[in-house]
């Protein structure tokens, strides 16, 4: 059995194992790390010198110099937990507070009358406020300037995540240096301290930076098909799961209502996007969007460069992951932006020329190859083969294929495997000339407005489309 295909909720098993394993590792390393920090504090090193300097230069006392930073950390963690893509990670990190406090108490610090927590509560509250302000500063700036690089309306706080990671690195590095250089540890103890520090920072970094969201882009040479796919997905999940519209709310609600009511669904005029959470503990957020970019952007040399950059072995895969992480927040081109998505839905309008010709019974099989417009996307799909994003072909106007299939083979349904295979064949997705290197998925998802029933929310095949998005 291929474990890569095993899922818990809509997460890959490997992701769940990494999250659980990282949590166990953080909890396991926090006790020896805290013990190292206690030794570093008593060694009168850089850390304690800085604290004494701050106490002498500010109204802080030694007690409040402990309580105030703890409040800042709690404020950052609270904002971090408010992030829709980080909530699970925040709970997992909070679990590490137990052994940390237990180790501090065991070593006779902070507790047992050493700190008057009640008297210093105002400092803790002030720290909490400062931490919250720091963690949400980027969102505040975005609200004031009207520019949100992460997407309008997304409840995400990357600055809080970055600050928490910086704090973890700072404490580990300063603590290790003080414990090693100012203290008198044995060589074995120093090696253990180094290993614990590196492991703690690494696993905390994974938990903090892990994005608990899958980004899905809808792409098509036809804006109407693009709009239909987004609205069909939204209409399907809106009443079933928790959804939050993040862009074009009025237009998305209007168009999806038209779809469900059987009315005309014109092409969207601007970006529309929504987030959906299926509700399970092991389900993460899925963000679906269509940008409305002109698809001519896929024709330039940037796609060729993308293909070159993703060609190769394990080393290039690592480089590809790093490149995606860097460009996710600051994409330079449309192709750069597409390469940061986890899934790309390529909407193919079967009821529009020249695609409609592929479903004319009078057209010979030998004349049916990969449709001309699909060639526009071939290089992009080839650039992502074996990498992120996963490309899923969605055939809209499925009634065109259904009519063709019934005239040639007999009756079938919009969701039948034989119809999806025939669509793949007529589009050239199974063209033998492409061999095993054919870049497109073998069986597209077929959707249709005219074949929708009362339970389809206006788009037949929307359920399979949602499952394809979740499982891609």
XYZ file of C-alpha atoms in Angstrom:
472
model
C 0.000 0.000 0.000
C 1.272 3.473 -0.926
C 1.268 5.430 2.346
C 1.518 8.681 0.375
C -2.115 8.174 -0.667
C -3.377 7.440 2.866
C -5.262 10.370 4.371
C -6.654 11.300 7.763
C -9.337 13.884 7.139
C -7.982 15.738 4.121
C -4.392 15.604 5.333
C -1.807 13.236 3.990
C -0.726 10.649 6.542
C 2.826 11.968 6.220
C 1.654 15.435 7.319
C -0.172 14.008 10.335
C 2.878 11.956 11.319
C 5.132 15.007 10.959
C 2.825 17.121 13.127
C 2.491 14.463 15.816
C 6.181 13.568 15.653
C 7.247 17.206 15.891
C 4.982 17.727 18.896
C 6.458 14.699 20.650
C 9.962 15.932 19.836
C 9.256 19.442 21.171
C 7.746 18.087 24.394
C 10.665 15.660 24.769
C 13.336 18.331 24.247
C 11.761 21.183 26.217
C 12.740 19.681 29.595
C 16.488 19.297 28.864
C 16.414 22.655 27.046
C 14.868 24.376 30.073
C 17.450 22.708 32.303
C 20.161 24.159 30.032
C 18.553 27.625 30.247
C 18.507 27.401 34.051
C 22.224 26.571 34.037
C 22.818 29.436 31.606
C 21.002 31.849 33.940
C 23.017 30.816 36.988
C 26.252 31.023 34.979
C 26.055 34.849 34.940
C 26.450 35.013 31.175
C 25.255 37.383 28.459
C 21.575 36.705 29.066
C 21.621 37.618 32.738
C 23.858 40.631 32.071
C 21.360 41.976 29.534
C 18.463 41.446 31.947
C 20.285 43.313 34.724
C 21.057 46.165 32.335
C 17.382 46.413 31.337
C 16.321 46.357 34.992
C 18.737 49.181 35.784
C 17.667 51.301 32.820
C 13.882 50.839 33.045
C 11.144 50.719 35.700
C 11.278 46.928 35.563
C 12.314 44.884 38.575
C 13.954 41.484 38.299
C 10.531 39.887 38.857
C 8.720 42.015 36.294
C 11.615 41.432 33.869
C 10.487 37.798 33.898
C 6.725 38.381 33.883
C 6.711 41.007 31.100
C 8.473 38.826 28.463
C 6.280 35.886 29.446
C 3.276 38.102 28.742
C 4.713 39.027 25.343
C 5.160 35.348 24.525
C 1.598 34.596 25.612
C 0.313 37.460 23.452
C 2.195 36.208 20.408
C 0.917 32.673 20.999
C -2.664 33.957 21.351
C -2.480 35.790 18.014
C -0.771 32.749 16.500
C -3.729 30.627 17.657
C -6.181 33.037 15.995
C -4.542 32.322 12.640
C -6.854 29.981 10.718
C -3.869 28.112 9.324
C -2.045 27.750 12.665
C -4.669 26.854 15.287
C -3.731 23.175 15.564
C -0.039 24.047 15.774
C -0.766 26.578 18.538
C -2.486 23.889 20.592
C 0.449 21.555 20.059
C 2.958 24.227 21.107
C 0.885 25.050 24.186
C 1.323 21.424 25.238
C 5.048 22.118 25.624
C 4.365 24.736 28.324
C 3.632 21.997 30.866
C 7.088 20.400 31.020
C 8.735 23.844 30.697
C 6.988 25.221 33.800
C 7.497 21.940 35.661
C 11.253 22.093 35.020
C 11.460 25.736 36.129
C 9.549 24.903 39.311
C 11.755 21.871 39.979
C 14.863 24.060 39.759
C 13.456 26.517 42.286
C 12.841 29.447 39.940
C 9.755 31.665 39.427
C 7.621 29.753 41.933
C 7.640 29.154 45.683
C 7.459 32.855 46.517
C 10.333 33.912 44.270
C 7.952 35.973 42.097
C 4.874 37.785 43.359
C 2.609 36.955 40.422
C -0.319 39.008 41.735
C 1.724 42.170 42.234
C 3.294 41.750 38.806
C 0.013 40.969 37.029
C -0.093 44.458 35.403
C 3.287 43.760 33.821
C 1.989 40.450 32.554
C -1.076 42.170 31.082
C 1.128 44.823 29.477
C 3.308 42.123 27.959
C 0.228 40.317 26.684
C -0.930 43.501 24.952
C 2.501 44.203 23.466
C 2.754 40.632 22.173
C -0.687 40.852 20.587
C 0.174 44.181 18.946
C 3.440 42.809 17.575
C 1.773 39.673 16.242
C -0.996 41.607 14.496
C 1.097 44.580 13.327
C 1.258 43.441 9.704
C -2.517 43.048 9.575
C -2.969 46.498 11.103
C -0.714 48.009 8.441
C -2.613 46.122 5.735
C -5.923 47.468 7.055
C -4.590 51.036 7.091
C -3.028 50.872 3.643
C -5.686 48.735 2.003
C -3.012 46.308 0.800
C -2.972 42.739 2.087
C -0.228 40.667 0.485
C -1.720 37.481 1.916
C -5.139 37.934 0.373
C -8.094 40.048 1.365
C -9.865 38.846 4.479
C -7.583 35.946 5.358
C -7.224 35.608 9.109
C -3.523 34.889 9.082
C -0.750 36.411 11.176
C 2.664 35.486 9.746
C 4.401 38.126 11.882
C 3.287 36.318 15.045
C 4.693 33.063 13.672
C 7.975 34.739 12.749
C 8.302 36.409 16.151
C 7.684 33.129 17.992
C 10.298 31.366 15.897
C 12.799 34.198 16.427
C 12.206 33.974 20.184
C 12.775 30.203 20.149
C 16.021 30.632 18.195
C 17.190 33.480 20.437
C 16.616 31.618 23.694
C 18.232 28.440 22.365
C 21.320 30.187 20.949
C 21.949 32.542 23.900
C 21.171 29.791 26.395
C 23.580 27.354 24.752
C 26.389 29.924 24.519
C 25.950 31.027 28.134
C 25.706 27.476 29.443
C 28.785 26.446 27.456
C 31.066 29.504 27.591
C 30.124 30.989 30.959
C 29.402 27.714 32.704
C 31.571 24.665 33.265
C 29.807 21.820 31.454
C 31.526 18.589 30.566
C 32.158 17.829 26.911
C 29.327 15.292 26.943
C 26.922 17.817 28.476
C 27.872 20.428 25.860
C 27.212 17.949 23.056
C 23.827 17.049 24.538
C 22.974 20.744 24.966
C 23.857 21.425 21.332
C 21.805 18.480 20.067
C 18.816 19.460 22.206
C 19.010 23.102 21.069
C 19.192 22.201 17.381
C 16.385 19.653 17.670
C 14.153 22.030 19.620
C 14.619 24.901 17.167
C 14.121 22.613 14.184
C 10.908 21.010 15.380
C 9.460 24.248 16.763
C 10.275 25.871 13.438
C 8.381 23.145 11.597
C 5.317 23.523 13.821
C 5.335 27.304 13.532
C 5.940 27.561 9.805
C 3.675 24.671 8.775
C 0.762 26.106 6.781
C -2.451 24.428 7.779
C -4.069 25.424 4.507
C -4.158 24.083 0.956
C -4.328 26.711 -1.788
C -6.349 25.853 -4.891
C -6.304 27.996 -8.045
C -8.827 27.693 -10.870
C -7.326 28.286 -14.303
C -8.987 28.268 -17.719
C -8.762 29.819 -21.179
C -12.432 30.675 -20.673
C -13.427 33.016 -17.848
C -16.990 31.648 -17.776
C -15.741 28.093 -17.200
C -13.412 29.385 -14.488
C -16.307 31.169 -12.780
C -18.566 28.123 -13.038
C -16.026 25.879 -11.299
C -15.479 28.280 -8.387
C -19.194 28.991 -7.945
C -20.079 25.306 -8.242
C -17.583 24.370 -5.550
C -18.775 27.186 -3.299
C -22.451 26.282 -3.728
C -21.614 22.656 -2.886
C -19.616 23.321 0.299
C -21.336 26.453 1.628
C -24.230 24.631 3.317
C -22.177 21.581 4.266
C -19.025 22.994 5.830
C -17.643 26.126 7.408
C -16.885 28.668 4.678
C -15.419 32.165 4.725
C -15.426 34.315 1.590
C -12.107 36.156 1.308
C -12.525 38.065 -1.972
C -15.467 39.187 -4.102
C -18.103 38.209 -1.527
C -21.053 40.031 -3.116
C -20.279 38.703 -6.588
C -19.619 35.149 -5.398
C -22.872 35.027 -3.411
C -24.832 36.414 -6.360
C -23.307 34.077 -8.935
C -23.575 30.946 -6.766
C -27.213 31.815 -6.001
C -27.859 32.147 -9.732
C -26.210 28.770 -10.264
C -28.300 27.023 -7.608
C -31.487 28.618 -8.988
C -30.721 27.667 -12.587
C -30.266 31.266 -13.716
C -27.542 32.676 -15.952
C -24.064 32.746 -14.421
C -22.021 35.435 -16.188
C -18.251 35.462 -16.012
C -16.885 36.997 -12.828
C -15.434 40.450 -13.328
C -12.878 40.366 -10.519
C -11.036 38.000 -8.200
C -13.291 35.695 -6.208
C -12.076 33.397 -3.454
C -13.285 31.492 -0.422
C -11.916 29.307 2.367
C -13.573 26.091 3.513
C -13.005 23.814 6.505
C -14.639 20.395 6.518
C -14.845 20.418 10.307
C -12.789 17.416 11.408
C -9.821 17.674 13.768
C -7.537 16.413 11.029
C -9.053 18.541 8.262
C -7.263 21.724 7.293
C -8.480 24.842 5.535
C -8.787 24.809 1.767
C -8.592 28.132 -0.075
C -10.140 28.221 -3.570
C -9.631 31.241 -5.808
C -9.727 32.510 -9.348
C -7.684 35.585 -10.108
C -9.049 36.640 -13.483
C -5.539 37.000 -14.867
C -5.210 36.953 -18.643
C -4.062 33.459 -19.520
C -1.609 34.769 -22.084
C 0.781 34.974 -19.142
C 1.245 31.223 -19.461
C 2.729 31.629 -22.917
C 5.922 33.475 -21.999
C 9.393 32.171 -21.337
C 8.803 32.096 -17.569
C 7.016 28.758 -17.963
C 10.058 27.325 -19.698
C 12.237 28.555 -16.851
C 9.821 26.997 -14.374
C 10.149 23.690 -16.219
C 13.937 23.907 -16.052
C 13.904 24.802 -12.366
C 11.779 21.783 -11.443
C 13.678 19.301 -13.612
C 16.004 16.959 -11.763
C 16.223 14.869 -8.649
C 15.886 15.265 -4.903
C 18.072 18.361 -4.784
C 15.820 20.231 -7.182
C 12.771 19.134 -5.174
C 14.261 20.787 -2.085
C 15.076 23.892 -4.123
C 11.524 23.882 -5.475
C 10.087 23.749 -1.936
C 12.327 26.600 -0.786
C 11.440 28.646 -3.861
C 7.718 28.105 -3.230
C 8.091 29.221 0.388
C 9.945 32.384 -0.631
C 7.661 33.362 -3.508
C 4.424 32.472 -1.687
C 4.290 35.890 -0.025
C 5.930 37.922 -2.802
C 5.200 36.278 -6.193
C 6.922 38.157 -9.009
C 4.897 36.852 -11.954
C 1.644 35.059 -12.626
C 3.540 31.815 -13.208
C 5.440 32.308 -9.936
C 2.119 32.692 -8.174
C 0.687 29.553 -9.763
C 3.706 27.528 -8.670
C 2.977 28.427 -5.034
C -0.458 26.772 -5.129
C -0.998 23.230 -3.901
C -3.647 22.380 -6.514
C -4.512 23.950 -9.874
C -7.910 23.136 -11.382
C -7.630 23.431 -15.174
C -11.190 24.105 -16.385
C -11.775 22.860 -19.948
C -15.083 24.091 -21.523
C -16.392 21.154 -23.568
C -19.283 23.240 -24.910
C -17.047 25.885 -26.496
C -15.089 25.806 -29.726
C -12.640 24.378 -30.565
C -13.227 21.799 -27.835
C -16.806 21.092 -28.920
C -15.481 19.647 -32.207
C -13.791 16.832 -30.282
C -17.281 15.588 -29.333
C -18.698 15.572 -32.843
C -19.413 11.930 -33.815
C -18.398 12.773 -37.375
C -14.846 13.586 -36.311
C -12.510 10.631 -36.741
C -10.430 9.483 -33.789
C -7.274 10.137 -35.775
C -8.196 13.809 -35.941
C -8.583 14.071 -32.180
C -5.365 14.959 -30.451
C -4.624 17.223 -27.545
C -6.835 20.246 -28.197
C -4.973 23.303 -29.420
C -5.665 25.381 -26.362
C -4.467 22.606 -24.056
C -1.052 22.969 -25.640
C -0.944 26.431 -24.092
C -0.864 24.766 -20.677
C 1.287 21.771 -21.497
C 4.560 23.369 -20.486
C 3.105 24.580 -17.209
C 1.737 21.125 -16.365
C 5.039 19.530 -17.341
C 6.839 22.000 -15.077
C 4.804 20.799 -12.116
C 4.864 17.054 -12.781
C 5.920 15.337 -9.566
C 5.940 18.679 -7.777
C 3.402 21.087 -6.352
C 0.921 22.101 -7.578
C -1.093 19.052 -8.543
C -3.071 19.761 -11.727
C -6.637 18.423 -11.981
C -8.539 18.786 -15.265
C -12.204 19.798 -14.823
C -14.402 19.410 -17.909
C -17.291 21.901 -17.815
C -20.245 21.665 -20.186
C -20.348 17.924 -19.516
C -23.707 17.589 -21.299
C -21.763 17.930 -24.565
C -19.757 14.816 -23.742
C -22.862 13.044 -22.431
C -24.752 13.630 -25.683
C -21.801 12.353 -27.686
C -21.393 9.275 -25.501
C -25.090 8.380 -25.692
C -25.114 8.706 -29.478
C -22.121 6.414 -29.874
C -22.269 3.963 -26.973
C -25.614 4.368 -25.236
C -26.798 5.896 -21.985
C -24.558 6.743 -19.045
C -24.286 9.284 -16.221
C -22.258 12.444 -15.834
C -20.164 10.857 -13.084
C -19.518 7.484 -14.703
C -15.911 6.290 -15.085
C -16.531 5.378 -18.726
C -17.659 8.920 -19.567
C -14.649 10.452 -17.824
C -12.341 8.067 -19.671
C -13.976 8.950 -22.990
C -13.601 12.666 -22.264
C -9.925 12.101 -21.520
C -9.578 10.213 -24.800
C -11.407 12.800 -26.928
C -9.327 15.601 -25.436
C -6.141 13.719 -26.186
C -5.249 13.234 -22.543
C -4.773 9.518 -23.227
C -3.148 10.054 -26.613
C -0.762 7.159 -27.211
C 1.673 9.544 -28.862
C 2.301 11.145 -25.496
C 3.220 7.805 -23.956
C 3.869 7.509 -20.243
C 5.016 11.123 -20.126
C 1.543 12.501 -20.882
C 1.386 15.435 -18.464
C -2.377 15.664 -18.013
C -4.409 13.533 -15.577
C -5.992 10.538 -17.252
C -9.567 10.996 -16.073
C -10.856 14.552 -15.653
C -13.759 15.491 -13.420
C -16.833 16.153 -15.582
C -19.403 18.728 -14.426
C -22.608 20.007 -15.995
C -25.277 22.590 -15.234
C -28.024 21.053 -17.357
C -27.626 17.612 -15.747
C -27.902 18.980 -12.198
C -30.611 17.581 -9.932
C -32.181 19.082 -6.823
C -29.347 17.773 -4.634
C -26.526 19.055 -6.851
C -26.654 22.740 -5.851
C -26.805 23.725 -9.504
C -23.793 21.771 -10.778
C -23.821 18.031 -11.431
C -20.473 16.491 -10.535
C -19.677 19.109 -7.869
C -19.399 16.400 -5.203
C -16.729 14.521 -7.160
C -14.993 17.826 -7.876
C -14.826 18.635 -4.155
C -13.476 15.155 -3.408
C -10.863 15.615 -6.134
C -9.791 18.892 -4.531
C -9.570 17.308 -1.081
C -7.677 14.248 -2.268
C -5.316 15.892 -4.773
